[in-house]
Coordinates of C-alpha atoms in Angstrom, one line a residue:
M1 CA 0.0 0.0 0.0
A2 CA 2.9 2.4 0.9
K3 CA 4.5 1.7 -2.5
V4 CA 1.2 2.5 -4.3
E5 CA 0.9 5.8 -2.5
K6 CA 4.6 6.5 -3.2
L7 CA 4.1 5.7 -6.9
A8 CA 1.0 7.9 -7.0
D9 CA 2.9 10.7 -5.4
L10 CA 5.7 10.4 -8.0
I11 CA 3.2 10.3 -10.9
A12 CA 1.4 13.3 -9.6
K13 CA 4.6 15.3 -9.3
A14 CA 5.9 14.1 -12.6
R15 CA 2.7 15.1 -14.4
E16 CA 2.9 18.5 -12.7
A17 CA 6.5 19.1 -13.8
L18 CA 6.8 17.2 -17.2
S19 CA 4.9 17.2 -20.5
E20 CA 3.4 13.9 -21.7
D21 CA 6.4 13.4 -24.0
Q22 CA 8.9 14.1 -21.3
L23 CA 7.2 11.7 -18.9
A24 CA 7.1 9.0 -21.5
E25 CA 10.8 9.6 -22.2
A26 CA 11.6 9.4 -18.5
I27 CA 9.8 6.1 -18.2
A28 CA 11.3 4.7 -21.4
S29 CA 14.8 5.6 -20.3
G30 CA 14.4 4.1 -16.8
Q31 CA 14.9 7.4 -15.0
F32 CA 11.3 7.2 -13.7
E33 CA 12.0 3.8 -12.1
E34 CA 15.3 5.1 -10.6
I35 CA 13.6 8.1 -9.1
F36 CA 10.9 5.8 -7.6
A37 CA 13.6 3.9 -5.8
L38 CA 14.8 7.1 -4.0
P39 CA 13.4 8.5 -0.8
Q40 CA 10.0 10.0 -1.5
K41 CA 11.1 13.4 -0.4
S42 CA 13.4 13.6 -3.4
F43 CA 10.3 13.7 -5.6
E44 CA 10.1 17.4 -4.6
I45 CA 13.3 18.0 -6.7
L46 CA 11.5 16.7 -9.8
R47 CA 8.5 18.9 -9.2
D48 CA 10.6 22.0 -8.6
T49 CA 13.2 21.5 -11.4
S50 CA 11.3 19.5 -14.1
D51 CA 14.6 17.6 -14.6
P52 CA 14.7 13.9 -13.9
G53 CA 18.4 13.8 -14.5
L54 CA 19.0 16.5 -11.9
V55 CA 17.0 14.4 -9.3
L56 CA 19.3 11.5 -9.9
R57 CA 22.5 13.6 -9.8
W58 CA 21.4 15.1 -6.5
A59 CA 20.6 11.6 -5.1
Q60 CA 24.1 10.4 -6.1
F61 CA 25.8 13.5 -4.8
A62 CA 23.9 13.9 -1.5
D63 CA 23.3 10.2 -0.8
V64 CA 21.7 10.0 2.7
R65 CA 21.6 13.8 2.9
I66 CA 19.1 14.0 0.1
D67 CA 16.2 14.6 2.5
S68 CA 18.1 17.5 4.0
V69 CA 18.8 19.0 0.5
V70 CA 15.1 19.0 -0.1
K71 CA 14.2 20.2 3.3
M72 CA 16.6 23.2 3.0
E73 CA 15.4 23.7 -0.6
L74 CA 19.1 23.7 -1.7
H75 CA 18.1 22.2 -5.0
K76 CA 16.2 25.4 -5.8
Y77 CA 19.3 27.6 -5.6
A78 CA 22.1 25.2 -6.7
S79 CA 23.1 22.1 -8.5
P80 CA 25.6 19.4 -7.3
K81 CA 28.1 21.0 -9.7
T82 CA 27.6 24.4 -8.0
V83 CA 28.1 23.0 -4.6
G84 CA 31.3 21.2 -5.5
D85 CA 32.0 18.5 -3.0
R86 CA 30.4 16.7 0.0
E87 CA 32.4 18.7 2.5
T88 CA 31.0 22.0 1.1
L89 CA 27.5 20.4 1.1
E90 CA 27.8 19.6 4.8
K91 CA 28.8 23.2 5.6
I92 CA 25.9 24.5 3.6
L93 CA 23.3 22.2 5.2
A94 CA 24.8 23.1 8.6
L95 CA 23.2 26.6 8.2
E96 CA 19.9 24.8 8.8
D97 CA 17.7 27.6 7.2
S98 CA 16.4 27.7 3.7
L99 CA 16.5 31.6 3.5
T100 CA 20.1 31.7 4.8
I101 CA 21.1 29.0 2.3
Q102 CA 19.4 30.9 -0.5
A103 CA 21.3 34.1 0.5
L104 CA 24.5 32.1 0.5
M105 CA 24.0 30.6 -2.9
Q106 CA 23.3 34.0 -4.4
K107 CA 26.9 35.0 -3.7
G108 CA 29.8 34.6 -6.0
V109 CA 32.1 31.5 -5.8
D110 CA 34.8 33.4 -4.0
E111 CA 32.4 35.0 -1.6
R112 CA 30.8 31.6 -0.8
E113 CA 34.2 30.1 -0.2
V114 CA 35.0 32.9 2.3
L115 CA 31.7 32.5 4.1
L116 CA 31.9 28.7 4.3
G117 CA 35.5 29.0 5.6
L118 CA 34.1 30.8 8.7
P119 CA 32.6 29.1 11.7
T120 CA 28.9 28.3 11.0
S121 CA 27.7 30.7 13.6
Q122 CA 29.6 33.6 12.0
T123 CA 28.4 32.7 8.6
K124 CA 24.8 32.7 9.8
W125 CA 25.3 36.0 11.6
I126 CA 26.6 37.7 8.5
L127 CA 23.8 36.4 6.3
T128 CA 21.0 37.0 8.7
E129 CA 21.9 40.1 10.8
L130 CA 23.8 42.4 8.4
S131 CA 22.1 44.6 5.8
S132 CA 22.8 43.8 2.1
T133 CA 25.1 46.8 1.9
E134 CA 27.0 45.6 5.0
I135 CA 27.3 42.1 3.6
V136 CA 28.7 43.3 0.3
W137 CA 31.3 45.4 2.1
V138 CA 32.2 42.7 4.7
L139 CA 32.7 40.1 2.0
S140 CA 34.8 42.4 -0.1
Y141 CA 36.9 43.2 2.9
L142 CA 37.2 39.6 3.9
L143 CA 38.5 38.7 0.4
E144 CA 41.5 41.1 1.0
L145 CA 42.4 39.4 4.3
P146 CA 44.4 36.2 4.7
S147 CA 42.3 33.3 5.9
S148 CA 43.9 33.4 9.3
S149 CA 42.5 36.9 9.9
Q150 CA 39.0 36.5 8.5
G151 CA 37.5 34.8 11.5
R152 CA 39.1 37.4 13.8
L153 CA 37.5 40.3 11.9
I154 CA 34.0 38.8 12.1
D155 CA 34.5 38.0 15.7
F156 CA 35.4 41.6 16.4
V157 CA 32.6 43.3 14.4
F158 CA 30.2 40.8 15.9
R159 CA 31.0 42.4 19.3
D160 CA 31.2 46.0 17.9
R161 CA 29.0 46.3 14.8
G162 CA 29.7 50.0 14.6
L163 CA 33.2 49.1 13.4
I164 CA 31.7 48.1 10.1
S165 CA 30.5 51.6 9.2
L166 CA 33.7 53.1 10.7
L167 CA 35.8 50.9 8.4
Q168 CA 33.5 51.4 5.4
E169 CA 33.7 55.2 5.5
T170 CA 37.5 55.5 5.8
E171 CA 39.6 53.8 3.2
G172 CA 42.8 54.8 5.0
L173 CA 41.6 53.2 8.3
Q174 CA 40.7 50.0 6.4
S175 CA 44.3 49.5 5.3
Q176 CA 45.6 50.3 8.8
F177 CA 43.0 47.8 10.3
V178 CA 44.2 45.1 7.8
A179 CA 47.7 45.5 9.2
V180 CA 46.4 45.3 12.8
L181 CA 44.4 42.1 12.0
N182 CA 47.5 40.5 10.3
L183 CA 49.6 41.2 13.4
A184 CA 47.2 40.8 16.2
G185 CA 46.7 37.4 17.8
E186 CA 43.4 38.4 19.3
F187 CA 40.8 41.1 18.8
D188 CA 40.5 41.8 22.5
E189 CA 43.5 44.1 22.3
I190 CA 41.8 46.3 19.7
N191 CA 38.6 46.1 21.5
S192 CA 40.3 47.3 24.7
I193 CA 41.6 50.3 22.8
L194 CA 38.2 51.3 21.6
V195 CA 36.7 50.7 25.0
E196 CA 39.3 53.1 26.4
L197 CA 38.4 55.7 23.9
R198 CA 34.7 55.3 24.9
R199 CA 35.7 55.6 28.6
R200 CA 37.7 58.7 27.9
R201 CA 34.7 60.3 26.2
Q202 CA 32.5 59.5 29.1
N203 CA 35.0 60.9 31.6
A204 CA 36.1 63.9 29.5
E205 CA 35.2 66.4 32.2
K206 CA 37.1 64.5 34.9
Y207 CA 40.3 64.4 32.8
Q208 CA 39.9 67.9 31.3
K209 CA 42.7 69.4 33.2
E210 CA 45.0 66.4 33.1
H211 CA 45.2 65.6 29.4
A212 CA 47.2 67.1 26.6
E213 CA 45.4 69.0 23.8
I214 CA 45.1 66.1 21.4
D215 CA 43.7 63.9 24.3
L216 CA 41.2 66.6 25.2
I217 CA 40.0 66.7 21.6
L218 CA 39.9 62.9 21.5
A219 CA 38.0 62.8 24.7
E220 CA 35.3 65.0 23.3
M221 CA 34.9 62.9 20.1
A222 CA 32.2 60.4 19.4
T223 CA 33.4 57.2 17.8
A224 CA 32.7 58.7 14.3
E225 CA 34.9 61.7 15.3
V226 CA 37.8 59.5 16.1
K227 CA 37.7 58.5 12.4
K228 CA 37.8 62.2 11.5
L229 CA 40.7 62.9 13.7
S230 CA 42.6 59.9 12.4
L231 CA 42.0 61.0 8.8
L232 CA 43.0 64.6 9.5
V233 CA 46.2 63.6 11.3
Y234 CA 47.0 61.1 8.5
V235 CA 46.5 63.7 5.8
A236 CA 48.4 66.4 7.7
S237 CA 51.3 64.0 8.3
E238 CA 51.4 63.3 4.5
V239 CA 51.7 66.9 3.4
L240 CA 53.4 68.7 6.4
D241 CA 56.8 68.2 8.0
A242 CA 57.1 67.7 11.7
E243 CA 57.6 71.5 12.4
Q244 CA 54.6 72.5 10.3
L245 CA 52.4 69.8 12.0
A246 CA 53.4 71.0 15.4
D247 CA 52.6 74.6 14.4
M248 CA 49.2 73.5 13.1
V249 CA 48.4 71.9 16.5
E250 CA 49.7 74.7 18.7
S251 CA 48.1 77.5 16.7
G252 CA 44.7 75.9 17.0
Q253 CA 44.4 75.3 13.2
L254 CA 44.1 71.5 13.8
K255 CA 41.1 72.0 16.0
E256 CA 39.5 74.5 13.6
I257 CA 39.9 72.2 10.7
L258 CA 38.7 69.2 12.7
A259 CA 35.4 71.0 13.3
L260 CA 34.9 71.3 9.6
S261 CA 33.3 68.6 7.4
Q262 CA 35.7 65.8 6.5
N263 CA 35.6 66.8 2.9
T264 CA 37.7 69.9 3.6
Y265 CA 40.7 67.7 4.4
E266 CA 41.0 67.2 0.7
I267 CA 41.9 70.9 0.4
L268 CA 44.7 70.4 2.9
R269 CA 45.9 67.3 1.0
E270 CA 46.0 69.3 -2.3
T271 CA 47.4 72.6 -1.0
G272 CA 49.6 71.5 1.9
S273 CA 48.5 74.6 3.8
P274 CA 46.1 74.8 6.8
A275 CA 45.9 78.5 6.2
V276 CA 44.5 78.0 2.7
V277 CA 41.9 75.6 4.1
L278 CA 40.7 78.2 6.6
A279 CA 40.8 81.0 3.9
W280 CA 38.4 78.9 1.7
V281 CA 36.1 78.4 4.7
E282 CA 36.1 82.1 5.4
L283 CA 35.2 82.9 1.8
A284 CA 32.7 80.0 1.1
G285 CA 31.1 79.7 4.5
E286 CA 28.5 76.9 4.5
A287 CA 29.3 76.3 0.8
I288 CA 32.7 74.9 1.6
D289 CA 31.6 71.4 0.8
L290 CA 30.7 72.5 -2.7
V291 CA 34.3 74.0 -3.0
V292 CA 35.5 70.4 -2.4
E293 CA 32.9 68.6 -4.4
T294 CA 33.5 70.7 -7.5
K295 CA 37.3 70.6 -6.9
L296 CA 37.4 74.4 -7.3
Y297 CA 40.3 74.5 -4.8
K298 CA 42.4 72.7 -7.4
H299 CA 42.0 75.4 -10.0
A300 CA 41.8 78.6 -8.0
A301 CA 42.7 80.3 -4.7
P302 CA 40.4 82.3 -2.4
S303 CA 42.3 85.4 -3.5
D304 CA 41.0 84.9 -7.1
F305 CA 37.5 86.0 -6.0
D306 CA 36.6 89.6 -5.4
S307 CA 33.1 88.7 -4.2
T308 CA 31.1 85.8 -2.9
G309 CA 28.6 86.3 -5.7
T310 CA 31.0 85.1 -8.4
L311 CA 32.0 82.2 -6.2
A312 CA 28.3 81.2 -5.7
R313 CA 27.7 81.2 -9.4
I314 CA 30.7 78.9 -10.0
L315 CA 29.7 76.6 -7.2
A316 CA 26.2 76.4 -8.6
L317 CA 27.5 74.5 -11.6
G318 CA 28.0 71.6 -9.3
N319 CA 30.1 69.7 -11.8
P320 CA 33.9 69.3 -11.4
V321 CA 34.5 69.1 -15.2
A322 CA 32.5 72.2 -15.8
V323 CA 34.3 74.1 -13.1
E324 CA 37.7 73.0 -14.3
R325 CA 37.1 74.0 -17.9
L326 CA 35.5 77.3 -16.7
M327 CA 38.6 78.2 -14.6
N328 CA 40.9 77.5 -17.6
L329 CA 39.3 80.4 -19.5
D330 CA 40.1 84.0 -19.0
A331 CA 38.0 86.3 -16.8
V332 CA 35.9 87.7 -19.7
A333 CA 35.0 84.3 -21.1
R334 CA 34.1 83.0 -17.6
E335 CA 31.8 85.9 -17.0
A336 CA 30.1 85.4 -20.4
L337 CA 29.5 81.7 -19.6
L338 CA 28.2 82.4 -16.1
Q339 CA 25.5 84.6 -17.6
L340 CA 23.9 81.4 -18.9
P341 CA 21.3 79.5 -16.8
T342 CA 23.1 76.9 -14.8
P343 CA 21.9 73.8 -16.7
K344 CA 22.9 75.4 -20.0
A345 CA 26.2 76.5 -18.6
V346 CA 27.0 73.0 -17.4
W347 CA 26.1 71.5 -20.8
T348 CA 28.2 74.1 -22.7
L349 CA 31.2 73.6 -20.4
T350 CA 31.1 69.8 -20.5
E351 CA 29.8 68.9 -24.0
L352 CA 31.7 71.2 -26.3
R353 CA 35.2 70.7 -27.5
M354 CA 37.6 73.2 -25.9
K355 CA 38.2 75.2 -29.1
D356 CA 34.4 75.5 -29.6
L357 CA 34.0 76.4 -26.0
V358 CA 36.5 79.2 -26.2
W359 CA 34.8 80.5 -29.4
V360 CA 31.3 80.3 -27.9
A361 CA 32.5 82.1 -24.8
S362 CA 34.0 84.9 -26.9
Y363 CA 30.9 85.1 -29.0
L364 CA 28.6 85.2 -25.9
S365 CA 30.6 88.1 -24.4
E366 CA 29.2 90.4 -27.1
F367 CA 25.6 89.4 -26.3
P368 CA 23.1 91.1 -24.0
V369 CA 22.4 89.0 -20.9
H370 CA 18.8 88.4 -21.8
T371 CA 19.7 86.6 -25.1
V372 CA 22.6 84.3 -24.1
G373 CA 20.3 81.5 -22.9
L374 CA 18.6 81.5 -26.3
L375 CA 21.9 81.0 -28.1
A376 CA 22.7 78.1 -25.7
D377 CA 19.3 76.5 -26.5
T378 CA 20.1 76.6 -30.2
V379 CA 23.6 75.1 -29.7
M380 CA 22.3 72.5 -27.3
R381 CA 19.9 71.2 -30.0
D382 CA 22.8 70.6 -32.4
D383 CA 26.3 71.7 -31.7
V384 CA 27.0 71.7 -35.5
F385 CA 25.5 75.2 -35.4
I386 CA 28.8 76.4 -33.9
S387 CA 30.7 75.5 -37.0
T388 CA 27.8 77.1 -39.1
L389 CA 28.4 80.3 -37.2
Q390 CA 32.1 80.1 -37.4
D391 CA 32.0 79.7 -41.2
S392 CA 29.8 82.8 -41.8
E393 CA 30.8 86.2 -40.5
S394 CA 27.5 87.6 -41.8
L395 CA 25.5 85.0 -39.8
Q396 CA 27.6 85.9 -36.7
E397 CA 26.7 89.5 -37.1
Q398 CA 23.0 88.9 -37.9
F399 CA 22.1 86.1 -35.5
P400 CA 22.0 88.3 -32.4
T401 CA 19.1 90.1 -34.1
V402 CA 17.2 86.8 -34.2
L403 CA 17.9 86.2 -30.5
A404 CA 16.8 89.7 -29.6
L405 CA 13.5 89.1 -31.4
A406 CA 13.1 85.8 -29.7
A407 CA 13.7 87.5 -26.3
A408 CA 11.1 90.1 -27.2
S409 CA 8.4 87.8 -28.7
E410 CA 7.3 84.6 -27.1
A411 CA 5.7 83.6 -30.4
F412 CA 8.9 84.0 -32.3
S413 CA 10.8 82.2 -29.5
R414 CA 8.6 79.2 -30.3
V415 CA 9.3 79.6 -34.0
L416 CA 13.0 79.5 -33.2
E417 CA 12.5 76.4 -31.1
R418 CA 10.6 74.7 -33.9
T419 CA 13.2 75.6 -36.6
A420 CA 15.7 72.9 -37.3
V421 CA 19.2 74.0 -36.5
R422 CA 20.3 73.6 -40.2
E423 CA 17.5 76.1 -41.1
V424 CA 18.5 78.8 -38.5
A425 CA 20.7 80.6 -41.1
K426 CA 17.7 80.8 -43.3
L427 CA 15.5 82.1 -40.5
T428 CA 18.2 84.7 -39.8
A429 CA 18.0 85.8 -43.4
L430 CA 14.3 86.2 -43.2
V431 CA 14.5 88.2 -40.0
V432 CA 17.0 90.5 -41.6
A433 CA 14.9 91.0 -44.7
A434 CA 11.8 91.7 -42.6
Q435 CA 13.6 94.2 -40.4
E436 CA 14.7 96.2 -43.5
S437 CA 11.2 96.7 -44.7
M438 CA 8.8 96.3 -41.7
T439 CA 8.2 98.0 -38.4
P440 CA 8.6 95.9 -35.2
E441 CA 4.8 95.9 -34.8
Q442 CA 4.3 94.6 -38.3
M443 CA 6.9 91.8 -37.7
I444 CA 5.2 90.7 -34.5
A445 CA 1.8 90.7 -36.2
A446 CA 3.2 88.5 -39.0
I447 CA 4.8 86.2 -36.5
E448 CA 1.6 85.8 -34.4
T449 CA -0.6 85.2 -37.4
G450 CA 1.6 82.5 -38.7
Q451 CA 2.6 84.4 -41.9
F452 CA 6.2 84.6 -40.8
E453 CA 6.5 80.8 -40.6
R454 CA 4.8 80.3 -43.9
I455 CA 7.3 82.6 -45.5
L456 CA 10.1 80.7 -43.9
A457 CA 9.0 77.6 -45.7
L458 CA 9.6 79.4 -49.1
P459 CA 12.9 79.4 -51.0
E460 CA 15.3 81.9 -49.4
R461 CA 15.6 83.9 -52.6
A462 CA 11.9 84.7 -52.3
F463 CA 12.7 86.8 -49.2
E464 CA 13.7 89.5 -51.6
I465 CA 10.1 90.2 -52.3
L466 CA 9.5 90.9 -48.6
R467 CA 12.7 93.0 -48.4
D468 CA 11.4 95.2 -51.2
N469 CA 7.8 95.7 -50.3
G470 CA 7.5 94.8 -46.6
E471 CA 4.1 93.1 -47.1
P472 CA 3.9 89.5 -45.9
A473 CA 0.6 89.0 -47.7
V474 CA 2.2 90.0 -51.0
I475 CA 5.0 87.4 -50.9
L476 CA 2.5 84.7 -49.8
A477 CA 0.2 85.8 -52.7
W478 CA 3.1 85.5 -55.1
N479 CA 3.8 82.0 -53.7
D480 CA 0.2 80.9 -54.0
L481 CA 0.3 82.1 -57.7
A482 CA 3.8 81.0 -58.7
G483 CA 4.4 77.9 -56.6
D484 CA 7.7 76.4 -57.5
A485 CA 8.3 79.2 -60.0
I486 CA 8.6 81.9 -57.3
D487 CA 12.4 81.9 -57.8
K488 CA 11.9 83.0 -61.4
V489 CA 9.5 85.8 -60.1
V490 CA 12.5 87.1 -58.1
A491 CA 15.1 86.4 -60.8
T492 CA 13.2 88.5 -63.4
E493 CA 12.2 91.1 -60.8
L494 CA 8.6 90.6 -62.0
Y495 CA 7.4 91.4 -58.5
N496 CA 8.7 94.9 -58.9
R497 CA 6.7 95.5 -62.1
S498 CA 3.4 93.9 -61.2
A499 CA 1.3 92.3 -58.5
P500 CA -0.2 88.8 -58.2
S501 CA -3.6 90.4 -59.0
D502 CA -2.3 91.3 -62.5
F503 CA -2.5 87.6 -63.5
D504 CA -5.7 85.7 -64.1
S505 CA -4.0 82.3 -63.6
T506 CA -0.7 80.6 -62.9
E507 CA -0.6 79.6 -66.6
T508 CA -0.5 83.3 -67.6
L509 CA 2.3 84.0 -65.1
L510 CA 4.3 81.1 -66.4
K511 CA 4.0 82.4 -69.9
V512 CA 5.3 85.7 -68.8
L513 CA 8.2 84.1 -66.9
A514 CA 9.0 82.0 -69.9
I515 CA 9.8 85.2 -71.8
G516 CA 12.9 85.5 -69.7
D517 CA 14.1 88.9 -70.9
G518 CA 13.5 91.6 -68.3
Q519 CA 12.9 94.4 -70.9
A520 CA 10.4 92.2 -72.8
I521 CA 8.6 91.3 -69.6
G522 CA 8.4 95.1 -68.8
K523 CA 6.8 95.7 -72.2
I524 CA 4.1 93.1 -71.8
M525 CA 3.3 94.0 -68.2
D526 CA 2.6 97.6 -69.4
L527 CA -0.3 96.2 -71.4
T528 CA -3.8 95.7 -70.0
M529 CA -4.7 92.2 -68.9
D530 CA -6.8 91.6 -72.1
E531 CA -4.0 93.0 -74.3
R532 CA -1.5 90.9 -72.5
A533 CA -3.6 87.8 -73.0
E534 CA -3.7 88.4 -76.8
I535 CA 0.1 88.7 -77.1
L536 CA 0.8 85.7 -74.8
N537 CA -1.7 83.4 -76.7
L538 CA 0.4 83.8 -79.9
P539 CA 2.8 81.0 -80.7
K540 CA 5.8 81.2 -78.4
D541 CA 8.3 82.3 -81.1
L542 CA 5.9 84.9 -82.5
T543 CA 5.3 86.3 -79.0
K544 CA 9.1 86.7 -78.6
A545 CA 9.4 88.3 -82.1
V546 CA 6.6 90.7 -81.3
L547 CA 8.1 91.8 -78.0
E548 CA 11.5 92.2 -79.5
T549 CA 10.3 94.2 -82.5
L550 CA 7.4 96.4 -81.4
S551 CA 7.3 99.3 -79.0
G552 CA 4.8 99.4 -76.1
H553 CA 2.4 101.5 -78.1
E554 CA 2.7 99.2 -81.1
L555 CA 2.1 96.2 -78.9
S556 CA -1.1 97.7 -77.5
S557 CA -2.3 98.6 -81.1
L558 CA -1.5 95.1 -82.3
A559 CA -3.4 93.5 -79.3
S560 CA -6.4 95.6 -80.1
R561 CA -6.3 94.5 -83.8
L562 CA -6.0 90.8 -82.7
M563 CA -9.0 90.8 -80.3
P564 CA -11.7 90.3 -83.0
L565 CA -9.7 87.9 -85.1
G566 CA -9.7 84.1 -85.1
L567 CA -6.7 82.1 -83.9
E568 CA -5.2 81.6 -87.4
D569 CA -5.8 85.2 -88.4
K570 CA -4.2 86.5 -85.1
A571 CA -1.0 84.8 -86.0
K572 CA -1.0 86.1 -89.6
E573 CA -1.7 89.6 -88.4
A574 CA 1.1 89.5 -85.8
D575 CA 3.5 88.0 -88.3
R576 CA 2.6 90.7 -90.9
T577 CA 3.1 93.4 -88.3
V578 CA 6.5 92.0 -87.4
M579 CA 7.5 91.9 -91.0
D580 CA 6.2 95.4 -91.7
Q581 CA 8.0 96.8 -88.7
A582 CA 11.2 95.0 -89.7
Q583 CA 11.2 96.3 -93.3
P584 CA 13.7 99.1 -93.6
T585 CA 12.6 102.6 -94.8
V586 CA 15.0 104.0 -97.4
T587 CA 15.4 107.7 -97.4
P588 CA 17.3 109.3 -100.3
A589 CA 20.4 111.0 -99.3
P590 CA 20.6 114.8 -100.1
P591 CA 22.4 115.6 -103.3
V592 CA 26.1 116.1 -103.0
A593 CA 28.1 117.9 -105.6
E594 CA 30.7 115.7 -107.3
P595 CA 34.2 117.0 -107.6
G596 CA 34.7 119.0 -110.8
L597 CA 31.1 120.0 -111.1
E598 CA 29.8 123.4 -110.5
P599 CA 27.7 123.8 -107.4
E600 CA 24.6 124.5 -109.5
Q601 CA 25.1 121.1 -111.4
A602 CA 22.9 118.3 -110.0
P603 CA 24.1 114.7 -109.9
D604 CA 22.8 112.1 -112.3
F605 CA 19.5 111.1 -110.5
P606 CA 18.5 108.2 -112.8
I607 CA 21.6 106.3 -111.8
L608 CA 21.0 107.0 -108.1
Y609 CA 17.3 105.9 -108.4
L610 CA 18.4 102.7 -110.1
F611 CA 20.8 101.9 -107.3
L612 CA 18.2 102.4 -104.7
A613 CA 15.7 100.3 -106.6
V614 CA 18.2 97.4 -106.6
V615 CA 18.7 97.6 -102.9
S616 CA 15.0 97.7 -102.2
L617 CA 14.3 94.7 -104.4
T618 CA 17.1 92.8 -102.7
A619 CA 15.6 93.6 -99.2
L620 CA 12.1 92.6 -100.4
Y621 CA 13.5 89.3 -101.7
F622 CA 15.0 88.3 -98.3
F623 CA 11.8 89.4 -96.4
W624 CA 9.8 87.2 -98.9
K625 CA 12.0 84.2 -98.0
Y626 CA 11.5 85.0 -94.3
Y627 CA 7.8 85.1 -94.9
R628 CA 7.8 81.8 -96.7
R629 CA 9.6 80.2 -93.8
R630 CA 7.2 81.6 -91.3
R631 CA 4.3 80.3 -93.3

């Protein structure tokens, strides 16, 4: 009966963990039968891992301890390969707590080896009593110690857990404590020292008159302050000789500096001067920590500042790289960059190449304070704009106008934000063109109504229309009429001779633009709309010939004659007019007396008339050939 129940239990767990195919394979391979022969508790491994092979490996590895493996849920966090050997398995199972074992197996191989090398009670204490941060630090510290000192350290911090934080926070003390552990046979000696320090603190008043100055300071310290004193003395000993150190103590500088935050000791380490530390404190006051955090003390001296205002603006950067690069610039450049809002100043100082930073700082120095942030905004969107500015002196001169407009108009500021950086030069050209022909009020109105942004979308050459007439509606009307041909409207200066309303359609405009010649376009635009239509509706070559041959008055007369005619007759009449206009008029020259004749003698007129007749017939012959070709 017990075997039936055991088999039923195995089948239930197998079905829970395996697919039908996997179960069939386990039965066919004999693994199912092998698992059935194991203690029933081991079936839990199959249910939790879905791996019949792993169940068998655990059984072979753990042997009689398989029940303990399952009970402690070790199979959930490890495999026999992860555990390694039976000795290690026994140490793990000795922890006798599933959560503790889980915490152990989540550590790295080296960390597990260190923990399992300790007495079981110490291992359990570390894994169950310390915070995760403390565990990480303790393990990293243990890995630096020889195995003979590892148990001593844990034994000591077990009795005085505050030592963990004390060692954590002071790297120098850690190295000193390693040496102590390596040399000490027992932790009781170290503990007795700390007990004595605590006793001195508690009895400070009693020993006030009997102790030396250092002892009095030490007596007034909490345990954390002992760390501060140790660090300060260590730093001072590094950078000062014996005479300087004695002077520091006797003058009271040691006590003054000890009262400061521990960060300020870095200033002493860097400068080797207690006086400089105190000078920084006098200048910065409560901001002394920022002097250290930004490493300003490495790049400047307190005497470099004529006011706390400048210091405050530098410290507000809060970024050591930004501060270092700022202090490497000259005073004018620094002042220009400090005009920027802090986040923009930090970006500029940390993201730009040094040569670009120097150039930007120089450029900013010429800007009014209220516009410098807008320049930074543009550069921050794409720092390629710096090279765009550098490559164009005209853009450098004109761009401040754009920023001034953005500062004055929130609507234009939004336009600037929406404009791609690669289009900023084009936007600048539009602003300059508008300012040459529009009042500030008209510009703001155009911006707020959206006309300005519509014009910005046009080809840059089209801005000439706005520059010449100052009417946004006109350039937009030209664009609506001309479309892609607006460049030709500008190139032919047609916009100076006419208005969009002079054209009944885009087709008519394109016919005018196709003429190409400015003088000819001027002639045709002097006609009425109906007269212009008559001329433009002629064949293209004939239109060109008419415009080249006839005067404005003659064009008007021709257009009037064409109006009542049919299409074919219109071309004939225009052609005839061109021919008639092109035929030369021969005027006889006044008689000239020939040499040897008397003045009253006239020349031989029949011969002269014959000559003129020949010339006229020759001309008529060539015009007749021209006419035939045209027909």
